[in-house]
CSV table of C-alpha atoms in Angstrom, one decimal:
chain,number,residue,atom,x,y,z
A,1,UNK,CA,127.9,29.9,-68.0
A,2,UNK,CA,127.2,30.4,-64.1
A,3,UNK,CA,123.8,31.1,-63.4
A,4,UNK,CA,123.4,34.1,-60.5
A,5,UNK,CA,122.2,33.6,-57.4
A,6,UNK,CA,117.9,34.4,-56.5
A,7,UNK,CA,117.7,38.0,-55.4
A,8,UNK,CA,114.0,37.7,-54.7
A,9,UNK,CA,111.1,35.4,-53.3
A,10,UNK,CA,110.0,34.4,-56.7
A,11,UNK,CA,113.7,33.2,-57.8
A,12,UNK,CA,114.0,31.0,-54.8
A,13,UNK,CA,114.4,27.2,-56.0
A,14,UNK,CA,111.6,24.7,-54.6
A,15,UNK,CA,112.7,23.5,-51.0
A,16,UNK,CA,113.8,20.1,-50.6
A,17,UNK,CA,111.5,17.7,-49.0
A,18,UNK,CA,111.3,18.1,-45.7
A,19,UNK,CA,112.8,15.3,-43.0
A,20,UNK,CA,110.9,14.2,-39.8
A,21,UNK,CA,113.9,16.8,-38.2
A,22,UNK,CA,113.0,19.7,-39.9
A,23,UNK,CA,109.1,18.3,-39.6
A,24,UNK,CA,109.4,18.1,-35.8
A,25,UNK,CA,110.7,21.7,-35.7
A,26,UNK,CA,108.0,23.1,-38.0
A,27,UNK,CA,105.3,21.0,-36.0
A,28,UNK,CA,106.7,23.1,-32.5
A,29,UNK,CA,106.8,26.2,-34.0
A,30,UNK,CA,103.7,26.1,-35.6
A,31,UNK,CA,102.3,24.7,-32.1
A,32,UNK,CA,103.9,27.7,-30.0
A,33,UNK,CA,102.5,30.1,-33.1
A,34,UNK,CA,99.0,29.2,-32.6
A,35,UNK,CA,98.6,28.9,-28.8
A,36,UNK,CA,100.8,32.5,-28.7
A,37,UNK,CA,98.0,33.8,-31.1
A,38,UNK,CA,95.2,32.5,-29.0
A,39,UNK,CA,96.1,33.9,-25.8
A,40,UNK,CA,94.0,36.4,-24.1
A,41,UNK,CA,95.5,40.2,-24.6
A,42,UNK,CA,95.7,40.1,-20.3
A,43,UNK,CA,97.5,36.3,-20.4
A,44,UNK,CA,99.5,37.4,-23.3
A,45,UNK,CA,101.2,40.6,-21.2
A,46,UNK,CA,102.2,38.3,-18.2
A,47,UNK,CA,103.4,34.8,-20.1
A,48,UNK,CA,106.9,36.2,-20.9
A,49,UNK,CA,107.6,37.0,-17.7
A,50,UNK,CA,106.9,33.1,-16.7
A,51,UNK,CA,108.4,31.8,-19.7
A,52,UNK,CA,111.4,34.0,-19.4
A,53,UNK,CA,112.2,32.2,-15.9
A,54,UNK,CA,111.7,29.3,-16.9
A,55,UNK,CA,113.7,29.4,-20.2
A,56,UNK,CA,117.0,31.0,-18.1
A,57,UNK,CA,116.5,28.1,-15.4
A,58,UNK,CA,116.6,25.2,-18.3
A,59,UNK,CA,119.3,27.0,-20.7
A,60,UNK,CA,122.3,25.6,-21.0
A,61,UNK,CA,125.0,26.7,-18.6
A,62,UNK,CA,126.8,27.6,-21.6
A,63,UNK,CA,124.1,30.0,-23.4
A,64,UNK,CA,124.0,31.3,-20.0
A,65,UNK,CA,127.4,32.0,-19.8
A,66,UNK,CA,127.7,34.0,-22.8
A,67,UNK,CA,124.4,36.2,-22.4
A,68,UNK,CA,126.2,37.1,-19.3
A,69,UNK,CA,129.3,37.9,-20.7
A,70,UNK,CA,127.4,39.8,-23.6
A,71,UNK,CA,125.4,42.1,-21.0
A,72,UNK,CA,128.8,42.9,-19.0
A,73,UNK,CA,130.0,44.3,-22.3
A,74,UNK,CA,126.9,46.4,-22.7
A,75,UNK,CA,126.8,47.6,-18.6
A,76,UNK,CA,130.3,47.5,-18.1
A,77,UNK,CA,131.8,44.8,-15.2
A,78,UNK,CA,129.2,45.8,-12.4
A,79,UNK,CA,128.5,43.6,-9.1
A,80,UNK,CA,127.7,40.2,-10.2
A,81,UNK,CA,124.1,40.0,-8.8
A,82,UNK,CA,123.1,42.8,-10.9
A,83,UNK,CA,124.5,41.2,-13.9
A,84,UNK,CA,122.6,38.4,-13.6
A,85,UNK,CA,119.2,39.9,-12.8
A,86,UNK,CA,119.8,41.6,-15.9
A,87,UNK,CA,120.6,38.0,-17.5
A,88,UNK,CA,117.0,37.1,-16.0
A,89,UNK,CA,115.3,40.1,-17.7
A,90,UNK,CA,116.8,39.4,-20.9
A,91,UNK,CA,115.7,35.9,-21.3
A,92,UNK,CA,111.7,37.3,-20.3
A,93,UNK,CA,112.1,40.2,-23.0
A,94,UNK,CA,113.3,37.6,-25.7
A,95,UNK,CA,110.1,35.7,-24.8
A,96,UNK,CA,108.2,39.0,-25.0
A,97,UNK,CA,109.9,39.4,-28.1
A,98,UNK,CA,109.0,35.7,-29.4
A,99,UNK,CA,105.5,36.4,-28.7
A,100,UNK,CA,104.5,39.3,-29.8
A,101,UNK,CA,106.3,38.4,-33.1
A,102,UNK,CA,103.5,35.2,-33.1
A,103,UNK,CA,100.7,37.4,-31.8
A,104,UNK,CA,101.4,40.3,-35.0
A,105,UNK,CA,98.7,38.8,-37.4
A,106,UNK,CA,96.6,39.5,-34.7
A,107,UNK,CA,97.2,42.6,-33.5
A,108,UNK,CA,95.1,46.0,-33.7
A,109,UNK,CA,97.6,48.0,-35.6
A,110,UNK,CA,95.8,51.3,-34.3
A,111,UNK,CA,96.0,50.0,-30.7
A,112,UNK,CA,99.4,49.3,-31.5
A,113,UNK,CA,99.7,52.7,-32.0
A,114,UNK,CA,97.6,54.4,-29.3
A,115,UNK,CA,99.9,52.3,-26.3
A,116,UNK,CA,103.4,53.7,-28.2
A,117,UNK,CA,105.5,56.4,-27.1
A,118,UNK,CA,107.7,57.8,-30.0
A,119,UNK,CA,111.2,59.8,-30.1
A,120,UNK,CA,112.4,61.0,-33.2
A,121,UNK,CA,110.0,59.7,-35.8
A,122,UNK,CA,109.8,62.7,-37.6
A,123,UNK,CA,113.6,62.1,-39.1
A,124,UNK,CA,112.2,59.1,-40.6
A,125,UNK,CA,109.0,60.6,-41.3
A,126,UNK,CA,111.3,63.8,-43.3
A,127,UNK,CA,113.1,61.0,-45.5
A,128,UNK,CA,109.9,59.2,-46.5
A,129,UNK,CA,108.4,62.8,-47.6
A,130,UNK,CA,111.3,63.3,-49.9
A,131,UNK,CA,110.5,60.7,-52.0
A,132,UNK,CA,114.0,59.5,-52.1
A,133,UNK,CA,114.4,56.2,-49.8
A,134,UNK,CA,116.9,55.7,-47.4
A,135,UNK,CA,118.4,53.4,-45.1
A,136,UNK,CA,117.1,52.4,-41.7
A,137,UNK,CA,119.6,50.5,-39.1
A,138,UNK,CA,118.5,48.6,-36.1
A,139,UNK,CA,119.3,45.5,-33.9
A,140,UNK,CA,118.1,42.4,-32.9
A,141,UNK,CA,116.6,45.0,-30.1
A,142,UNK,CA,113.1,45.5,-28.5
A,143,UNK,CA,110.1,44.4,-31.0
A,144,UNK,CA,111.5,44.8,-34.1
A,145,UNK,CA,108.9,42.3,-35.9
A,146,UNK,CA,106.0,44.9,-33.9
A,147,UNK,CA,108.1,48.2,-35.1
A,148,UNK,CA,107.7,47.1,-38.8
A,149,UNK,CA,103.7,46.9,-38.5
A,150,UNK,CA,104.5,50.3,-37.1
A,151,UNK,CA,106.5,51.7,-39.4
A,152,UNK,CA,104.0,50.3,-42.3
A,153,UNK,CA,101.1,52.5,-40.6
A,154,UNK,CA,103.2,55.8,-40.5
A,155,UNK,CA,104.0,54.9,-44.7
A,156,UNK,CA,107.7,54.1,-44.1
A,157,UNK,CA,107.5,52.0,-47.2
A,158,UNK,CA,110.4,49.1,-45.7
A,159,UNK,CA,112.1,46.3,-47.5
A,160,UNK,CA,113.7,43.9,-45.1
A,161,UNK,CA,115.8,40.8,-45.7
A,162,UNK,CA,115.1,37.4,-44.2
A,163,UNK,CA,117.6,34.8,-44.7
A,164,UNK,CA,116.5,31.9,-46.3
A,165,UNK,CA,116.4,29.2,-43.5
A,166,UNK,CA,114.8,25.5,-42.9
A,167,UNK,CA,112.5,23.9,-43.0
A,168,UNK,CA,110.9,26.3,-45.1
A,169,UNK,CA,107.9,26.5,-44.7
A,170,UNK,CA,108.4,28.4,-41.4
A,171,UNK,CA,110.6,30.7,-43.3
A,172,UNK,CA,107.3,31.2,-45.9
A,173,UNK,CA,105.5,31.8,-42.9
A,174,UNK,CA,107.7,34.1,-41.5
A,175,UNK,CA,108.0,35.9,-44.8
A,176,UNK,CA,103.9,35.9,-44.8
A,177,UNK,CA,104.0,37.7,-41.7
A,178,UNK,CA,105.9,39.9,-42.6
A,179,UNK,CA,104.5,40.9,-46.1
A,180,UNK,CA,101.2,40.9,-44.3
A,181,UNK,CA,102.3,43.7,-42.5
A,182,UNK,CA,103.4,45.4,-45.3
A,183,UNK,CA,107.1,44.9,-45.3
A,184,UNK,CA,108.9,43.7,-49.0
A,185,UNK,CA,111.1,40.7,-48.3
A,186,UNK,CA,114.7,40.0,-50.2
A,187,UNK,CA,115.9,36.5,-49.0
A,188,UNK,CA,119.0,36.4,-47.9
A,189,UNK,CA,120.9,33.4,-49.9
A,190,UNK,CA,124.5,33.1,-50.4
A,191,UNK,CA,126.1,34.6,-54.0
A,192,UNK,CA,122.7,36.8,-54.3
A,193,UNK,CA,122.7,39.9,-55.4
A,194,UNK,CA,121.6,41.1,-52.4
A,195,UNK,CA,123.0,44.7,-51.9
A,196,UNK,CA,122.0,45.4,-55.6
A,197,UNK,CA,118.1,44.5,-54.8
A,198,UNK,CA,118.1,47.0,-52.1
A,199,UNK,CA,119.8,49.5,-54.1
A,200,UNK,CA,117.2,49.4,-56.8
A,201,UNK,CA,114.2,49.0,-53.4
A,202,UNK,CA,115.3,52.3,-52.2
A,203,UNK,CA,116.4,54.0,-55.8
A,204,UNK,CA,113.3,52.9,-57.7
A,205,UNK,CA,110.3,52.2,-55.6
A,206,UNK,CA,111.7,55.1,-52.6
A,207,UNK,CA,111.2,52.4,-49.8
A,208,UNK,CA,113.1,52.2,-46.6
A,209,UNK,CA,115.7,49.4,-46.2
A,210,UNK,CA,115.8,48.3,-43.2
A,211,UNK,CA,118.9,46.6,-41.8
A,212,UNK,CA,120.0,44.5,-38.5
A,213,UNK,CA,123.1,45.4,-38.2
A,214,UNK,CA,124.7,44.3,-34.7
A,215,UNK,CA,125.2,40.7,-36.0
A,216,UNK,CA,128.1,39.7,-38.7
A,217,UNK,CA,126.5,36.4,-40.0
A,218,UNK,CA,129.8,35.9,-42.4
A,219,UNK,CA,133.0,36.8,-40.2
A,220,UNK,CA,134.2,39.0,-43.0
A,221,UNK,CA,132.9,41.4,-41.9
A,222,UNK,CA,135.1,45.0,-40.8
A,223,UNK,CA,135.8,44.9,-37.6
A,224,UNK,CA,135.4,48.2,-35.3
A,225,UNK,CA,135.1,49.1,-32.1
A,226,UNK,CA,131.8,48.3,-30.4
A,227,UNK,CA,131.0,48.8,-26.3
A,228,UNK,CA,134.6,49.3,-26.3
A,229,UNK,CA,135.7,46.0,-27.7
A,230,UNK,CA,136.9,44.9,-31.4
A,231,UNK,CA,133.4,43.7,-33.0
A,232,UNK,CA,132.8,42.6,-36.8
A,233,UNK,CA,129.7,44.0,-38.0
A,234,UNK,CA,128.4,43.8,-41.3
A,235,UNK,CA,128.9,46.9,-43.9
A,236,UNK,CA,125.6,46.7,-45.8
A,237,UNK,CA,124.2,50.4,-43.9
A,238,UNK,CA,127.9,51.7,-45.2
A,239,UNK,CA,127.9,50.5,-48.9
A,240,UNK,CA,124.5,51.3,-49.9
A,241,UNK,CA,125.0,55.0,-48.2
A,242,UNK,CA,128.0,55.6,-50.3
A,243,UNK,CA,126.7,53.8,-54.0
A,244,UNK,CA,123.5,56.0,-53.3
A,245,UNK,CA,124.0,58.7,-50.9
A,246,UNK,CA,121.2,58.2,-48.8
A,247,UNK,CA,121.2,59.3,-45.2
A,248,UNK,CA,120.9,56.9,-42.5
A,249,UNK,CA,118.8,56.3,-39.7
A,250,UNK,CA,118.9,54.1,-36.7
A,251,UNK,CA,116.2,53.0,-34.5
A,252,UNK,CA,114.9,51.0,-32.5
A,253,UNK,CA,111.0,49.9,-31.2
A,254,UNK,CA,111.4,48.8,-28.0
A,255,UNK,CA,108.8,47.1,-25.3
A,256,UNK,CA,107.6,49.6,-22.3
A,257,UNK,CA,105.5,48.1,-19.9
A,258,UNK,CA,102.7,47.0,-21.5
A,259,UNK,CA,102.6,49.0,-24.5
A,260,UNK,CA,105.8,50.1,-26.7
A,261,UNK,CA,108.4,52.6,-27.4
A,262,UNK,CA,109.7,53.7,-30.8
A,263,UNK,CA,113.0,55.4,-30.7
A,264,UNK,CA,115.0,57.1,-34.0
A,265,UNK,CA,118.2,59.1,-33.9
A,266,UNK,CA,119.0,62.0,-35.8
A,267,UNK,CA,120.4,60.7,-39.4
A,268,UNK,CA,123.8,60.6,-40.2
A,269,UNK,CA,125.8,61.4,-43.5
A,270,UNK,CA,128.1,58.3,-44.4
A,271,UNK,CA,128.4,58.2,-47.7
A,272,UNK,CA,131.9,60.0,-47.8
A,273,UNK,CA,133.5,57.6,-45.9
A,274,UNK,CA,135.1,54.1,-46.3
A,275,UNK,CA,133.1,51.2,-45.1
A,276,UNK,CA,135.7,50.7,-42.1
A,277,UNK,CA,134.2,54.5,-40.5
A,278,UNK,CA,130.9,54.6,-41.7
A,279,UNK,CA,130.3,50.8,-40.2
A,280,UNK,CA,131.8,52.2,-37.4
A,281,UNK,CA,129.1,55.2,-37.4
A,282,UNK,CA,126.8,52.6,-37.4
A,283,UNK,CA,128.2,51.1,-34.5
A,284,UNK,CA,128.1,54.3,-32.6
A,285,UNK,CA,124.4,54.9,-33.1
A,286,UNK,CA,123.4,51.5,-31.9
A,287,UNK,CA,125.1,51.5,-29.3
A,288,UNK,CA,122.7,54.1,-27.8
A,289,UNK,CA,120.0,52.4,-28.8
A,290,UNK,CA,121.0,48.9,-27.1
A,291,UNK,CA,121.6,51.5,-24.0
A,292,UNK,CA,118.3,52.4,-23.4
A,293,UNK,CA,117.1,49.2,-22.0
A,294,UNK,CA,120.4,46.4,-22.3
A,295,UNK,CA,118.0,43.4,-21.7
A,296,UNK,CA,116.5,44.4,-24.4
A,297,UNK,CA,119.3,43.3,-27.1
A,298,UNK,CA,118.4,39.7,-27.9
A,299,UNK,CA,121.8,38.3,-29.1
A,300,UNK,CA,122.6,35.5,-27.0
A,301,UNK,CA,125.7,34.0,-29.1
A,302,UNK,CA,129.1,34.5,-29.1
A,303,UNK,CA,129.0,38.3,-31.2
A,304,UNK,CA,132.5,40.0,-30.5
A,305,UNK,CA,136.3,38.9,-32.3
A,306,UNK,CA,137.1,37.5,-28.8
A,307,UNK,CA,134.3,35.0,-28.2
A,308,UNK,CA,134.1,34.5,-32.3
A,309,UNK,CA,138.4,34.1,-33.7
A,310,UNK,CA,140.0,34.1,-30.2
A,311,UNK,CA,143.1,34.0,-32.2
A,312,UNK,CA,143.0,36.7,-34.0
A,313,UNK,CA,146.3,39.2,-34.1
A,314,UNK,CA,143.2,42.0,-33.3
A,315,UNK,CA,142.5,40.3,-29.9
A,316,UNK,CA,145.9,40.2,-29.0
A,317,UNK,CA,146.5,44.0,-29.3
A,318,UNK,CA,143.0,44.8,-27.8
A,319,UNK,CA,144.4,42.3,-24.7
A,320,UNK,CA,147.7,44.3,-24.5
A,321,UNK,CA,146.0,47.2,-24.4
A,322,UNK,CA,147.9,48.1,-27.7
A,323,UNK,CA,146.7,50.1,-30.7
A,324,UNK,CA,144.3,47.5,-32.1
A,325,UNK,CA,142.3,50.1,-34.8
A,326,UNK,CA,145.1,50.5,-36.6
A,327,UNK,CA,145.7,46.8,-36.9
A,328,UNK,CA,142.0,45.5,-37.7
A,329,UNK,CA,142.0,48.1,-40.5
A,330,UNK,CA,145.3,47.1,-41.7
A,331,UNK,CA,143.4,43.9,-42.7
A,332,UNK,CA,142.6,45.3,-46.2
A,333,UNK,CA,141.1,42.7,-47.4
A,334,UNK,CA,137.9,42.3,-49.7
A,335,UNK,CA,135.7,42.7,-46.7
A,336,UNK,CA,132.4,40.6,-48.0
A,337,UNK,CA,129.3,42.4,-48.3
A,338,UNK,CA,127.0,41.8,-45.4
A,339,UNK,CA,123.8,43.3,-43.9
């Protein structure tokens, strides 16, 4: 008989021992945790600008490469120099991001609050007064780590997934953080039933699942059109909405200045359509999140079908200039259940 896959914390088998690699990376993180969480609130608002420079000047010509080609796609070609200032600003808001994500154990949530301008809350606000649950989309955008602390305060009730990564104990302390700021964790492990465990998060205990959904992890993902260019993304937003008919809401808590900005969008209804259109729904409202402030959108891999399967039939047409929708969703395959 095959035994299932964890679908929580508590299922997870013990990790295997750890090797002076994965020792050494713990050790670094751990290092860059503490002296993050130590810094003076005035040191702490200027260091990502410093480390941002300095991490763009060391990257590899390569990660540079593609963070540039990924901002084009978001700003369109534009004159080179702009592009990579914008490259520049990227790497200092990922730093930003990095540390404020160390410095959340230490935060004043209400101070958190006080420096935060909000748009939109109250459509996340109406679904968490229904009593229902619902599903909540966003990137790997702004502060996310600092918008779930946020969203904890207002009584958003979220269940997030972290995927299960080594060595572990700085996914357990990752997954600490995060349940310390009152966020319910499903790991992320292959064979899980992992859309199942949300389901039953947001059917039986009304919480909020909240989704990063501008990254296909899998490559089985359906592919749509996203900044104008064919883009898996994962369908998790689009299954749950039609098994359970919730609405769903993207947003987005982005860094302004030196405080913060939370941003949610109207919801949408998805649950009527296939997982090809409402993934593509998706798509649409993060793109005007990641619009707001491009340098902002921390993915510095290769994300869209022409960096990812260059050979793909897909690529081709989108190349030609040819009808490539119609193509990507004559795929039909078993598209594998991602989030």
């Amino acid at each position: 008989m095959t035994s299932m896959a964890p679908s929580s914390l508590i299922e997870l088998p013990p990790p295997p021992p750890l090797n002076w690699r994965n020792r050494l990376a713990y050790w670094r993180y751990l290092a860059m945790w503490e002296t993050a969480a130590l810094l003076p609130d005035r040191a702490a608002r200027t260091i990502p600008h410093i480390v941002g420079r300095a991490w763009h000047r060391w990257a590899s010509e390569r990660q540079r490469n593609q963070v540039r080609a990924n901002m084009r796609r978001l700003v369109g070609t534009g004159n080179p120099a702009a592009i990579d200032a914008l490259v520049r600003d990227a790497y200092a808001a990922y730093a930003r991001y990095w540390l404020d994500s160390f410095r959340l154990h230490r935060l004043d949530a209400d101070r958190v609050l006080a420096e935060s301008h909000t748009e939109g809350l109250e459509h996340v606000d109406a679904i968490r007064d229904t009593g229902d649950g619902g599903i909540f989309v966003t990137g790997h955008l702004g502060s996310w780590d600092i918008g779930a602390l946020y969203g904890t305060r207002r009584g958003w009730r979220m269940v997030a997934v972290a995927e299960v990564v080594e060595p572990r104990p700085l996914f357990d302390r990752f997954v600490r953080l995060r349940e310390d700021a009152g966020i319910a964790i499903v790991p992320l492990v292959r064979g899980g039933d992992l859309i199942g465990r949300l389901g039953r998060e947001i059917r039986d205990q009304a919480r909020l699942a909240t989704l990063l959904a501008d990254r296909d992890l899998t490559r089985r993902g359906p592919i749509v059109e996203f900044f104008g260019e064919p883009c898996r993304l994962p369908a998790g937003a689009s299954i749950l909405a039609r098994r359970l008919g919730r609405p769903v809401v993207a947003g987005a808590f982005l860094t302004d200045g030196l405080g913060f900005r939370c941003v949610a969008r109207e919801p949408i209804d998805i649950s009527g359509l296939d997982l090809v259109d409402g993934t593509q729904a998706v798509a649409r409202e993060l793109e005007h999140l990641i619009t707001i402030d491009p340098a902002q959108w921390h993915v510095f891999v290769p994300n869209w079908l022409a960096d990812r399967e260059p050979e793909h039939p897909v690529v081709a047409a989108w190349r030609e200039g040819r009808d490539w929708q119609s193509l990507a969703r004559s795929e039909r395959r078993s598209y594998r259940v991602t989030i």
